[in-house]
C-alpha angles and dihedrals in degrees: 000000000000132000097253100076103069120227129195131222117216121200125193117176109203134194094269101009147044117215131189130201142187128208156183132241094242078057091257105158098224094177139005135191136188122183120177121239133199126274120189127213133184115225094205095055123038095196092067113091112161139178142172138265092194085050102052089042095058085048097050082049097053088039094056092047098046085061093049100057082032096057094033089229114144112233090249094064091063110090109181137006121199127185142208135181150162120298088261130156104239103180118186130153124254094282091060090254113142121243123210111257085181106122107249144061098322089054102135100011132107111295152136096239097077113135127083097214115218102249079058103118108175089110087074095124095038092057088039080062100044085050092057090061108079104211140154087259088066092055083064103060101032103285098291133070118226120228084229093076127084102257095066090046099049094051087044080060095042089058101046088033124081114252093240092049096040085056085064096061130116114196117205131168101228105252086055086042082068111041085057086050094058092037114025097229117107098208095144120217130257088238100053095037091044105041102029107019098042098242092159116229107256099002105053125208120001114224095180088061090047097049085046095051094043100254092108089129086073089065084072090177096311086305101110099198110158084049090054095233115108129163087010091292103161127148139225114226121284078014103137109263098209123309095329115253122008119220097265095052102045084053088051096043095045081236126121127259114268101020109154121269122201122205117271129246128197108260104260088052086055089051092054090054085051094056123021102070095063133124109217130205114240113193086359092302110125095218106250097210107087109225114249130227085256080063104068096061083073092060131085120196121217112189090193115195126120084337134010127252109196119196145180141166136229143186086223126044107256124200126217126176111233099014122088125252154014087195115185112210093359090143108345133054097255105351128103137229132204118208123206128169152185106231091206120020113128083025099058092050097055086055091047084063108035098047094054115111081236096056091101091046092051090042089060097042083048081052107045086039097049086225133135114265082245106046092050086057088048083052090046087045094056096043088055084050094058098035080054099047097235142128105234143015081246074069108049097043094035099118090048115085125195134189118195100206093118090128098041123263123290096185150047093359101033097201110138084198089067105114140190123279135189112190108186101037112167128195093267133127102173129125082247080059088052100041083050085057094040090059101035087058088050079053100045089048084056093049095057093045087058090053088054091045090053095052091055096053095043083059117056108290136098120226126193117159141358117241096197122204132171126057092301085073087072099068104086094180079061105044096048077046076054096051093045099044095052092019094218129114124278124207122198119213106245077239115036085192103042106054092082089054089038099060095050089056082054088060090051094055087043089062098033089057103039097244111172112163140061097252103052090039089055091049086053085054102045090049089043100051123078121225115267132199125268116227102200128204108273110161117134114251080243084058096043098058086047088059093048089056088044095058094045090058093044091058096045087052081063091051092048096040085053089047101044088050092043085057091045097050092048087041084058095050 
């Protein structure tokens, strides 16, 4: 393959890996690679979860270079490179080394263990303040901050660091840590510093909220430099960041000095650029229109894994209580995005089935039938519907409700006290049991995508279809839940695995090429994401009024849930 032809290197950085991966320009994926990296826990304290940055970097590195040799395309081939990765605290000094975030007494010094990962709850008081406070940055993320963002976990450090080591530090959400890595200069994104780091769209940082919370020392005379952004430098995504690579890190990489950075964006927005902009093929028929950039404002992405991400984009900033955003410039020059979410989706279904008394059982039918766990319970499920005499699983399981809530809501209710409910339990124990459970939570995880669906639209979007990534995507029997629920179209990614890379590459040809506004970057995503398949609406009209019940009795399980703790709580005064 000659040099000729440009390639673009994709980098997503998950919660327990860091993949690379090299494509094409027609969005082809030639070479992937995924290498683990380290996270720490504390096994005195439940809340700590901590990486680092020296770690996933090593790992990026090896990764790059393994799709290279892989692909047989020389490094200066590649044109561009573009990362995402999770809504994580990297902390390091002004010469890029890590300090240690680990609570101590090497809080605040030089060390590996420098990221704050996102599931990482110990902020929980210091986001209990900055919600008390009442102030505009809390309009832009729902009206309440979750102890999961930046700003919690950076006074948490402030309060455990000493002031003069605490002045050294540089804060960083993760995708931003790594542009600086590649590049050596610091600009932070739009995406990271919107949606993680409260930069509030059109008005920038709030002195007034960080002097309130006790963060005033950030101000640093309206320079912001441990925040990066100084003298209101902030940067759209696939924006260059610098001059591209620096030196170090092409030598590193195996890449060559000066090749193009985008802008980073947290993983779930790269996996909306990765889906979003595909046509889809419907019967067979791949659809001929190609979608515009207004389009997209019709389409809500779900980057569905352990828990659910759902975004969409918008020309005017829309607000919804109890869902994040609006974030101006999060992804495009001058348009918004909201962010809901599902705190536990693929997660909850793997406890559904794990913690029930027949999971051995299944695990050795799965065995002996050299079948996937969950196609043996669709085979258990199909053997119940005919046993029963009806049409669909809606109808065996129709008189058990059940409400998903096991990890608190995300949105829209954002109430990390909501809890798990199961209305209809009998005295079984069977795998038919399980395979009954196993159904009723891919249904209640409709169900709730339905409510935030519903949110969105009351307020001010319109939504018209679902583009799934993520290994959720995978389950046919819940994503056509999914279409009759919210009886709306859902399209699966041609890859369930590959949109959140995809995008990042995205990020790396956007910069490559100069791209800097909405239209030409859509037409980069449209070109660089393959058609996917359109799962239509297909409930009976009999099934359809089932899930209507269904979901009116999903959202009064919310309203009596509320009400019995509210007379608990006045019957413990």
């Amino acid at each position: 393959m000659g040099s000729n032809t440009p390639y673009f290197i994709g980098i997503d950085v998950g919660t327990g890996s860091a993949r690379a991966s090299l494509v094409a320009q027609n969005g082809e994926i030639k070479a992937s690679s995924t290498k683990d990296t380290i996270t720490w826990r504390d096994k005195h304290d439940h809340r700590i979860f901590e990486q680092s940055t020296n770690n996933i970097w090593e790992q990026i590195c090896t990764a790059v270079k393994e799709v290279l040799k892989e692909s047989n395309v020389p490094a200066a081939a590649v044109k561009g490179l573009g990362f995402d990765a999770t809504c994580s605290l990297a902390v390091s000094d002004f010469d890029a080394n890590p300090i240690t975030v680990t609570k101590g007494n090497d809080i605040g010094k030089n060390g590996d263990r420098n990221i704050i990962l996102w599931a990482d709850h110990r902020a929980e008081k210091e986001a209990e303040l900055i919600n008390s406070t009442g102030s505009i940055v809390l309009n832009y993320v729902g009206g309440t901050m979750s102890l999961e963002m930046e700003v919690p976990k950076i006074l948490w450090l402030k309060k455990h660091m000493d002031p003069a080591l605490f002045a050294r530090c540089q804060f960083f959400d993760l995708p931003d840590f790594f542009t600086y890595k590649a590049t050596g200069d610091s600009t932070r994104s739009y995406c990271s510093t919107t949606c993680k780091c409260s930069f509030v769209p059109d008005k920038g940082w709030q002195p007034d909220f960080f002097e309130r919370i006790g963060l005033g020392e950030l101000i640093d005379d309206g320079n912001w430099k441990q925040m990066g952004t100084a003298h209101g430098r902030v940067q759209t995504a696939g924006s260059p960041v610098g001059q591209g690579l620096s030196r170090q890190a092409a030598e590193e990489l195996g890449l060559v000095e000066g090749t193009a950075v985008g802008s980073g964006l947290i993983d779930a927005y790269a996996g909306w650029m990765g889906t979003v902009a595909a046509r889809y093929t419907e019967n067979g028929q791949l659809s001929a229109v190609l979608p515009s950039l207004d389009e997209s404002r019709h389409r809500l992405a779900a980057v569905a894994g352990t828990s659910t991400c759902h975004i969409v984009q918008s020309r005017e900033g829309v607000f919804v209580k109890g869902v994040w955003g609006p974030y101006k410039d999060a992804a495009f020059p001058g348009w918004w995005m909201n962010e809901g979410g599902q705190s536990s989706t693929g997660q909850l279904i793997d406890f559904i089935i794990t913690t029930h008394i027949a999971y051995p059982e299944l695990k050795e039918r799965a065995k002996q039938e050299g079948k996937a766990i969950h196609t043996v319970l669709l085979d258990v499920l199909e053997k119940l519907r005919h046993e029963n005499h009806v049409d669909t699983y809606t109808e065996l399981t129709k008189h058990i409700h059940f409400y998903p809530d096991f990890h608190g809501n995300r949105s829209p209710i954002a109430d990390p006290r909501m809890r798990g409910s199961i209305v209809g339990l009998e005295l079984e124990s069977s795998i038919a049991d399980l395979a009954r459970k196993y159904y009723l939570t891919l249904e209640a995880i409709a169900l709730q995508t339905r409510h935030i669906v519903e949110a969105l639209n009351t307020a001010g979007h319109d939504i018209t279809s679902l583009y799934m990534s993520g290994g959720q995507a995978k389950n046919v029997v819940m994503m056509q839940l999914f279409a009759d629920t919210c009886n709306i179209p859902v399209i699966l990614p041609k890859s369930h695995s590959e949109a959140v890379v995809l995008g990042a590459a995205m990020l790396g040809r956007i910069a490559a090429e100069g791209v800097k506004v909405g239209e030409d970057m859509w037409k980069i995503m449209v070109e660089m994401t393959p058609a996917g398949t359109l799962v239509a609406p297909g409930a009976s009209p009999k099934v359809k009024k089932l899930l209507d019940a269904k979901y009116k009795i999903f959202r009064e399980t919310i309203d009596i849930q509320n009400r019995w703790r509210q007379e608990i709580e006045e019957a413990s005064d």
